[in-house]
Each structure stands twice: as structure tokens, then as C-alpha cells.
């Protein structure tokens, strides 16, 4: 069953199935709705309910304040329709060049251990995997009522392969299930989503900055760069921050990318004192700050990781180094 949704900011209408979220149905219809995390955390997808009934998947989602709740504001990524509705999105979205998101069944094919708590999970669908490097998908896992977002570490392909580098969260509802899945297990995959995808028009240098599980989309960006035809690549500076020496990985995956070759510089850093570590200790944005001044004037910046890391890096780039907003691309991980 589907309901008709009238959206006032764009003056557009779309159908939304009773089991779909208003945000995702609008994006499936090709509307440029405002969003970022798809997970209830950022608040970018807020809307005002003018008429009709909705059901909230996660009423306590942190993306809404008490003030929002008092003003009949809801999160489009957490709202399913229970009738035809009239809504007005609060934020302004941007048109994306990415494929439209779809829901498909997928099967776990294999897993690859990268560190003590990070694995690359490889899922397969029976249709081509269509997405831009750096985007993410939502996984529905058997037994878990809410979906979780995971970023693809690979690039689009006709074989229907979707790879995700995922960090196990101690006591985490989704990752506990994921790390127990065996090859052959079915999941539902909904995507692609995300605005932090590789921009191919510019022939600038690229800086990738990852914290923890933010490695996945940054590896996806690097793999996308490796496959770009045409212009020779500029420099690729890849920063990766972990807590201790055990967390640092990714360089071997990057060194396997033939086109990156000499253009690639890998800069790891750990935040905890660690006797096994001979490199820099500190936060990843402190290492980025050491780039020469010219690097900030010329590069496109991609970053992924937890909100405190994203905020520190964005503050350094935009306030500290005057990098314009259209050269900083990120989706925060909530
Ligand atoms: C855009 C994006 C991309 C991401 N990419 C990756 C990636 O590539 N690799 C990776 O390891 N992690 C990634 N994450 C983080 C990932 O989605 C999970 O938050 C993480 O795996 C922990 O999940 P968990 O269920 O094990 O932990 P939990 O601590 O149980 O839950 C984690 C998160 O799930 C959400 N949540 C909690 N309760 C509910 C509820 N009732 N309904 C809906 N949502 C709820 C909240 O956002 C919470 O912070 C990404 C997150 C986002 C937003
Ligand atoms: S809270 Fe809906 S997109 Fe982030």
C-alpha cells in the first residue's frame, strides 16, 4: 500500500509505500531532498507535518530537539506514512548525480579480516551494483527492526558486488549480528545514499581523511580515483586515524591500486600512547594541519568518521585554512 505525499518546499508530490521512509521514497522519486546520515542523528532531513498521519520508527532519535517535537517537526528518514500527507522540508537539498536508491535482496558472499575489530563484508545482489565511490547503503539485518548505514569500500560493478568495511562496536546491536553472519545469509540492502561521493570533473589533488570505520568510503574514493580515465592523477594524501597500532590498516589495500602508485602518500596516526607505535600520536586533524599551505588551496577533501572527528577536520579546513565548502565532502557517521 502507498500514500501520496505533497511536499511544499519543492512543490512536488511522490508516492511512499507504508513500509518506506518519507525521505527515501522522495529520493527514489528523484527529488533533491535535504539529508545526510539517514540514521536519525544529524537532523538535516527535518520536516513540518502540515496534514496527515505518520509513524516514527525511532521517536527518541537525537536528530530532533524537544523544541522541534513541540512544533510538529519530524525526521523524514525516521517517518513512515499512515495516510496521505502534506509536509514541508525545513532544509534545502541539492540535486545529486548518483543513481536513484532501490531496495534489493543481497547475500553475504565472504568476509575478510582487516584488524582485530574491522572486517570487509562482501555482499552480492542479482542486479548490477550502481553507486558512486564514497556512497553508503542501509542494511536490514534479520532480527533487527532498524536499518544501519554502511559505506561501500568498492566501486560500482555489473557483478552486483557490494563491499563494506565494518568495525565491530562492543555491544552494538547491528554489528553483533553482522559479525555472526555466515556466508549465504540474506539481508536487504537499500541504496545508494550520500553526498560525499567522488567528484570527477575537477583535476585537482585529493586528500582523504578517515577515522576508525570511516576507512570504508575513503578506500572507495581511492578505488574510484584509481579507475578514473583521462587526466593524469594529482597527488593523493590519505590520512587514517585509529586509537592504537592494532587499529591501523588500509595501506596494503591502497598499495594494490596500480594507478595511484607514486601519487599516493599514506599518513597514519594513533590517539593513544602505544609502545609498539613509532609514528605520530594525536588526532587525525592535527596531522592534516601539517600539510603545506599550497595543499589546502588546490585539493578536494573527502572525510568520513565519527562526528567529533568530522567537526574537528571541517573546522580546520574551513575556518583554519579557508578551504571553500564546495571542496569539502563528508557524511558523518552517527
Ligand atoms: C552515513 C553513515 C555511514 C556509515 N558507514 C559505516 C561504515 O562504512 N562502517 C562502519 O563500521 N560503520 C559505519 N557507520 C556506522 C554504522 O551505521 C553503525 O552506527 C555502527 O555499525 C554501530 O551499529 P550498532 O548497531 O552495532 O551499534 P549501536 O550502538 O547499537 O547503534 C548505533 C547507531 O544506530 C542508531 N540507532 C540506535 N537505536 C536505533 C533505533 N531504535 N532506530 C534506528 N536507529 C537506531 C544510532 O544512530 C546509533 O548511534 C555509518 C553511519 C552512517 C550514518
Ligand atoms: S537525521 Fe535524517 S538524514 Fe540525518
Coordinates of C-alpha atoms and ligand atoms in Angstrom, one line a residue:
X1 CA 0.0 0.0 0.0
X2 CA 1.3 3.5 -0.9
X3 CA 0.3 7.0 0.2
X4 CA 0.5 10.3 -1.7
X5 CA 2.9 12.8 -0.2
X6 CA 2.8 16.5 -1.2
X7 CA 6.0 18.4 -0.4
X8 CA 5.7 22.2 -0.1
X9 CA 9.3 23.5 -0.4
X10 CA 9.8 21.9 -3.8
X11 CA 6.1 22.0 -4.8
X12 CA 6.4 18.3 -5.7
X13 CA 4.4 15.1 -4.9
X14 CA 5.5 11.5 -4.7
X15 CA 4.2 8.1 -3.6
X16 CA 5.5 6.5 -0.4
X17 CA 4.9 2.8 0.5
X18 CA 3.5 2.2 4.0
X19 CA 6.8 0.5 5.0
X20 CA 9.1 3.1 3.5
X21 CA 10.5 6.3 5.0
X22 CA 9.3 9.6 3.5
X23 CA 12.9 10.7 2.9
X24 CA 13.9 7.5 1.0
X25 CA 10.7 7.4 -1.1
X26 CA 11.2 11.1 -2.1
X27 CA 14.8 10.3 -3.1
X28 CA 13.7 7.2 -5.0
X29 CA 11.3 9.5 -6.9
X30 CA 14.4 11.7 -7.9
X31 CA 13.6 14.7 -5.6
X32 CA 16.6 16.6 -4.2
X33 CA 15.5 16.3 -0.5
X34 CA 17.9 17.5 2.2
X35 CA 19.6 14.7 4.2
X36 CA 22.9 13.4 5.4
X37 CA 23.0 10.4 7.7
X38 CA 19.7 8.5 7.0
X39 CA 20.1 7.3 10.6
X40 CA 18.2 9.8 12.8
X41 CA 21.4 11.5 14.0
X42 CA 22.0 14.7 12.1
X43 CA 18.6 16.4 11.8
X44 CA 19.2 17.5 8.2
X45 CA 16.0 15.8 7.0
X46 CA 13.6 17.6 9.4
X47 CA 10.2 18.4 8.0
X48 CA 7.0 20.0 9.3
X49 CA 3.9 17.9 9.2
X50 CA 1.1 20.1 7.8
X51 CA -1.6 17.5 7.3
X52 CA -1.9 13.7 7.7
X53 CA -0.5 10.9 9.9
X54 CA 2.9 9.4 10.2
X55 CA 4.6 6.7 12.3
X56 CA 8.0 7.4 13.8
X57 CA 10.4 4.4 13.6
X58 CA 12.6 6.0 16.3
X59 CA 10.7 8.6 18.3
X60 CA 13.7 9.4 20.5
X61 CA 16.1 9.9 17.6
X62 CA 18.8 12.5 18.6
X63 CA 18.4 14.5 15.4
X64 CA 15.2 16.1 16.8
X65 CA 15.2 18.6 19.7
X66 CA 12.3 19.0 22.2
X67 CA 11.6 22.3 20.5
X68 CA 11.2 20.5 17.1
X69 CA 8.9 18.0 18.6
X70 CA 6.7 20.8 20.0
X71 CA 6.5 22.4 16.5
X72 CA 5.2 19.2 14.8
X73 CA 8.6 18.7 13.2
X74 CA 9.8 15.1 12.4
X75 CA 12.7 13.4 10.7
X76 CA 11.9 12.2 7.2
X77 CA 14.4 9.4 7.5
X78 CA 12.6 8.0 10.5
X79 CA 8.9 8.7 9.4
X80 CA 6.6 6.2 7.6
X81 CA 3.2 7.5 6.3
X82 CA 0.0 6.2 7.8
X83 CA -2.2 8.4 5.4
X84 CA -1.7 10.8 2.5
X85 CA 0.3 13.7 3.9
X86 CA 1.2 17.3 3.3
X87 CA 4.7 18.1 4.5
X88 CA 7.3 20.9 4.2
X89 CA 11.0 20.1 4.4
X90 CA 13.0 22.6 6.5
X91 CA 16.3 22.3 4.8
X92 CA 17.2 22.8 1.1
X93 CA 18.6 19.7 -0.6
X94 CA 20.9 19.5 -3.6
X95 CA 20.5 17.5 -6.8
X96 CA 22.8 14.6 -7.0
X97 CA 24.3 12.9 -10.0
X98 CA 24.1 9.5 -8.2
X99 CA 21.9 6.6 -9.3
X100 CA 18.4 6.6 -7.5
X101 CA 18.2 4.3 -4.5
X102 CA 16.5 1.0 -4.6
X103 CA 15.7 -1.8 -2.1
X104 CA 17.2 -5.2 -3.1
X105 CA 17.8 -8.6 -1.5
X106 CA 21.5 -9.4 -1.0
X107 CA 23.5 -12.4 0.2
X108 CA 26.7 -12.4 2.2
X109 CA 29.4 -13.9 0.0
X110 CA 32.5 -13.7 2.1
X111 CA 34.3 -11.8 4.8
X112 CA 37.9 -10.6 5.1
X113 CA 39.5 -9.8 8.5
X114 CA 41.5 -6.5 8.3
X115 CA 42.2 -5.9 12.0
X116 CA 41.1 -7.2 15.4
X117 CA 37.7 -5.5 15.0
X118 CA 37.4 -4.5 11.3
X119 CA 36.2 -6.7 8.5
X120 CA 35.4 -6.2 4.9
X121 CA 31.9 -7.8 4.3
X122 CA 31.2 -8.7 0.7
X123 CA 27.5 -9.0 -0.3
X124 CA 26.1 -9.8 -3.7
X125 CA 22.8 -8.8 -5.4
X126 CA 21.4 -10.3 -8.6
X127 CA 21.5 -6.9 -10.3
X128 CA 24.4 -4.5 -11.0
X129 CA 25.8 -2.6 -8.1
X130 CA 25.1 1.0 -9.1
X131 CA 26.6 3.8 -6.9
X132 CA 29.3 6.4 -6.9
X133 CA 32.6 5.9 -5.0
X134 CA 32.2 7.0 -1.3
X135 CA 28.4 6.5 -1.1
X136 CA 26.6 4.3 1.5
X137 CA 23.7 1.8 1.7
X138 CA 21.3 0.8 4.5
X139 CA 21.4 -2.8 5.6
X140 CA 18.3 -4.5 7.2
X141 CA 19.6 -7.5 9.2
X142 CA 17.4 -10.4 10.2
X143 CA 16.1 -9.8 13.8
X144 CA 17.0 -6.1 13.9
X145 CA 14.0 -3.7 13.5
X146 CA 16.0 -0.7 12.4
X147 CA 18.5 -0.4 9.5
X148 CA 22.1 0.7 9.8
X149 CA 24.2 2.7 7.3
X150 CA 27.4 1.3 5.9
X151 CA 29.6 2.8 3.2
X152 CA 30.8 0.9 0.2
X153 CA 34.6 0.3 0.1
X154 CA 34.4 -0.9 -3.5
X155 CA 33.2 0.8 -6.7
X156 CA 30.2 0.2 -9.0
X157 CA 30.2 -3.1 -10.9
X158 CA 27.9 -5.2 -13.1
X159 CA 28.6 -8.3 -11.0
X160 CA 26.4 -6.9 -8.2
X161 CA 29.2 -6.8 -5.5
X162 CA 28.8 -4.5 -2.5
X163 CA 31.7 -4.4 -0.1
X164 CA 31.7 -2.7 3.3
X165 CA 34.5 -2.3 5.8
X166 CA 32.7 -2.5 9.2
X167 CA 34.1 -2.0 12.7
X168 CA 32.6 -4.2 15.4
X169 CA 31.1 -2.0 18.2
X170 CA 31.2 -3.6 21.6
X171 CA 27.6 -4.5 22.5
X172 CA 26.3 -2.9 19.2
X173 CA 23.0 -4.3 18.1
X174 CA 23.8 -4.4 14.3
X175 CA 27.5 -5.2 14.4
X176 CA 27.0 -8.1 16.9
X177 CA 24.5 -9.6 14.4
X178 CA 26.7 -8.8 11.4
X179 CA 29.9 -10.4 12.8
X180 CA 27.9 -13.6 13.5
X181 CA 26.6 -13.9 9.9
X182 CA 27.8 -16.8 7.8
X183 CA 28.2 -16.8 4.0
X184 CA 24.9 -17.3 2.3
X185 CA 23.0 -15.2 4.9
X186 CA 20.3 -13.0 3.3
X187 CA 20.0 -9.2 4.1
X188 CA 18.1 -6.4 2.5
X189 CA 20.2 -3.6 1.0
X190 CA 18.8 -0.1 0.3
X191 CA 20.9 2.4 -1.6
X192 CA 22.9 4.2 -2.7
X193 CA 22.7 7.3 -0.5
X194 CA 25.2 10.0 0.5
X195 CA 26.6 13.2 -1.0
X196 CA 30.3 12.6 -0.2
X197 CA 31.0 10.9 -3.4
X198 CA 34.0 11.3 -5.7
X199 CA 33.7 14.4 -7.9
X200 CA 35.2 13.5 -11.2
X201 CA 35.1 16.9 -13.0
X202 CA 37.9 18.6 -11.2
X203 CA 41.5 17.6 -11.9
X204 CA 42.7 18.7 -8.5
X205 CA 44.8 16.9 -5.9
X206 CA 42.8 14.7 -3.5
X207 CA 43.0 14.4 0.3
X208 CA 41.1 11.6 2.0
X209 CA 40.8 11.7 5.8
X210 CA 39.3 8.7 7.7
X211 CA 38.8 8.0 11.4
X212 CA 38.0 4.4 12.5
X213 CA 35.4 2.8 10.3
X214 CA 35.4 5.9 8.1
X215 CA 38.1 3.9 6.3
X216 CA 35.4 2.2 4.2
X217 CA 34.2 5.1 2.0
X218 CA 37.7 6.6 1.8
X219 CA 39.0 3.3 0.4
X220 CA 36.0 3.5 -2.0
X221 CA 37.1 7.1 -3.1
X222 CA 40.7 5.9 -3.6
X223 CA 39.5 2.9 -5.7
X224 CA 37.3 5.2 -7.7
X225 CA 40.3 7.5 -8.4
X226 CA 42.3 4.5 -9.5
X227 CA 39.7 3.8 -12.1
X228 CA 39.3 7.3 -13.5
X229 CA 40.3 7.6 -17.1
X230 CA 41.6 10.7 -18.8
X231 CA 43.6 13.3 -16.9
X232 CA 46.7 12.1 -15.0
X233 CA 46.1 11.9 -11.3
X234 CA 47.4 14.6 -9.0
X235 CA 48.7 13.7 -5.5
X236 CA 46.5 11.6 -3.2
X237 CA 47.1 12.1 0.5
X238 CA 45.4 9.5 2.6
X239 CA 45.1 10.2 6.4
X240 CA 44.0 7.5 8.7
X241 CA 43.5 7.8 12.5
X242 CA 43.0 5.0 14.9
X243 CA 43.2 4.5 18.7
X244 CA 46.3 2.2 18.8
X245 CA 48.7 0.5 16.5
X246 CA 46.3 -2.5 16.2
X247 CA 43.7 -0.3 14.5
X248 CA 45.9 0.9 11.6
X249 CA 45.2 -0.8 8.3
X250 CA 44.3 0.1 4.8
X251 CA 47.8 0.8 3.3
X252 CA 48.0 -2.6 1.8
X253 CA 44.6 -2.2 0.1
X254 CA 45.8 1.2 -1.3
X255 CA 49.2 0.0 -2.5
X256 CA 47.2 -2.6 -4.6
X257 CA 45.8 0.2 -6.7
X258 CA 48.2 0.5 -9.7
X259 CA 47.2 3.9 -11.0
X260 CA 47.7 5.6 -7.6
X261 CA 51.3 4.4 -7.5
X262 CA 53.7 7.2 -6.7
X263 CA 50.9 9.8 -6.2
X264 CA 49.8 8.1 -3.0
X265 CA 51.0 9.2 0.4
X266 CA 49.6 7.3 3.4
X267 CA 49.7 9.2 6.8
X268 CA 48.6 7.1 9.8
X269 CA 48.2 8.4 13.3
X270 CA 47.1 6.9 16.6
X271 CA 45.5 8.7 19.5
X272 CA 46.7 6.6 22.5
X273 CA 50.2 6.2 23.7
X274 CA 51.3 2.8 22.4
X275 CA 54.8 1.4 22.8
X276 CA 54.5 -0.6 19.5
X277 CA 53.9 2.6 17.6
X278 CA 56.8 4.6 16.2
X279 CA 54.7 7.1 14.2
X280 CA 52.7 10.2 15.2
X281 CA 50.5 10.3 18.2
X282 CA 47.5 12.6 18.3
X283 CA 44.2 13.3 16.5
X284 CA 43.9 12.9 12.7
X285 CA 43.1 16.6 12.1
X286 CA 46.4 17.6 13.8
X287 CA 48.3 15.6 11.1
X288 CA 46.2 17.1 8.3
X289 CA 47.1 20.6 9.7
X290 CA 50.8 19.8 8.8
X291 CA 50.1 19.7 5.1
X292 CA 51.9 22.6 3.3
X293 CA 49.8 25.7 2.8
X294 CA 49.5 25.2 -1.0
X295 CA 47.9 21.8 -0.4
X296 CA 44.8 23.5 1.0
X297 CA 44.5 25.8 -1.9
X298 CA 44.4 23.1 -4.5
X299 CA 42.9 19.9 -3.2
X300 CA 39.4 18.3 -2.9
X301 CA 38.9 17.0 0.6
X302 CA 36.9 13.9 1.4
X303 CA 36.4 12.8 5.0
X304 CA 34.5 10.1 7.0
X305 CA 34.3 9.2 10.6
X306 CA 32.6 9.9 13.9
X307 CA 31.0 13.4 14.4
X308 CA 33.8 14.8 16.7
X309 CA 36.4 13.9 14.1
X310 CA 34.4 15.3 11.2
X311 CA 33.8 18.5 13.2
X312 CA 37.5 19.0 14.1
X313 CA 38.5 18.4 10.4
X314 CA 35.8 20.6 8.9
X315 CA 36.7 23.4 11.4
X316 CA 40.4 23.1 10.5
X317 CA 39.7 23.2 6.8
X318 CA 37.0 25.9 6.6
X319 CA 38.0 28.2 9.4
X320 CA 41.7 27.4 9.8
X321 CA 42.7 27.0 6.2
X322 CA 39.9 28.8 4.2
X323 CA 39.0 25.8 2.1
X324 CA 35.7 26.6 0.3
X325 CA 32.7 24.4 1.3
X326 CA 32.3 23.0 -2.2
X327 CA 35.7 21.3 -1.9
X328 CA 34.9 19.6 1.4
X329 CA 32.8 16.4 1.1
X330 CA 31.6 14.4 4.1
X331 CA 28.9 12.2 5.6
X332 CA 29.1 12.0 9.4
X333 CA 28.8 8.5 11.0
X334 CA 26.2 8.5 13.8
Ligands
LIG1 C1 26.3 7.6 6.6 C2 26.9 6.6 7.5 C3 27.8 5.7 7.0 C4 28.4 4.7 7.9 N1 29.3 3.9 7.4 C5 29.9 3.0 8.2 C6 30.9 2.1 7.7 O1 31.2 2.1 6.5 N2 31.5 1.2 8.5 C7 31.1 1.1 9.9 O2 31.6 0.3 10.6 N3 30.1 1.9 10.4 C8 29.5 2.8 9.5 N4 28.5 3.7 10.0 C9 28.1 3.4 11.5 C10 27.0 2.3 11.5 O3 25.9 2.7 10.8 C11 26.6 1.9 12.9 O4 26.2 3.1 13.7 C12 27.6 1.1 13.6 O5 27.9 -0.1 12.9 C13 27.2 0.7 15.0 O6 26.0 0.0 14.9 P1 25.5 -1.0 16.1 O7 24.0 -1.3 15.8 O8 26.4 -2.2 16.2 O9 25.7 -0.1 17.4 P2 24.5 0.6 18.3 O10 25.3 1.3 19.3 O11 23.6 -0.5 18.8 O12 23.7 1.5 17.3 C14 24.5 2.5 16.6 C15 23.6 3.6 16.0 O13 22.4 3.0 15.5 C16 21.4 4.0 15.6 N5 20.2 3.6 16.4 C17 20.2 3.2 17.6 N6 19.0 2.8 18.0 C18 18.2 3.0 16.9 C19 16.8 2.8 16.7 N7 15.9 2.3 17.6 N8 16.3 3.1 15.4 C20 17.2 3.5 14.5 N9 18.5 3.7 14.6 C21 19.0 3.5 15.9 C22 22.0 5.2 16.2 O14 22.5 6.1 15.2 C23 23.2 4.6 16.9 O15 24.2 5.6 17.2 C24 28.0 4.6 9.2 C25 27.0 5.5 9.7 C26 26.5 6.5 8.9 C27 25.4 7.4 9.4
LIG2 S1 18.5 12.6 10.8 FE1 17.6 12.1 8.9 S2 19.2 12.4 7.5 FE2 20.2 12.6 9.4

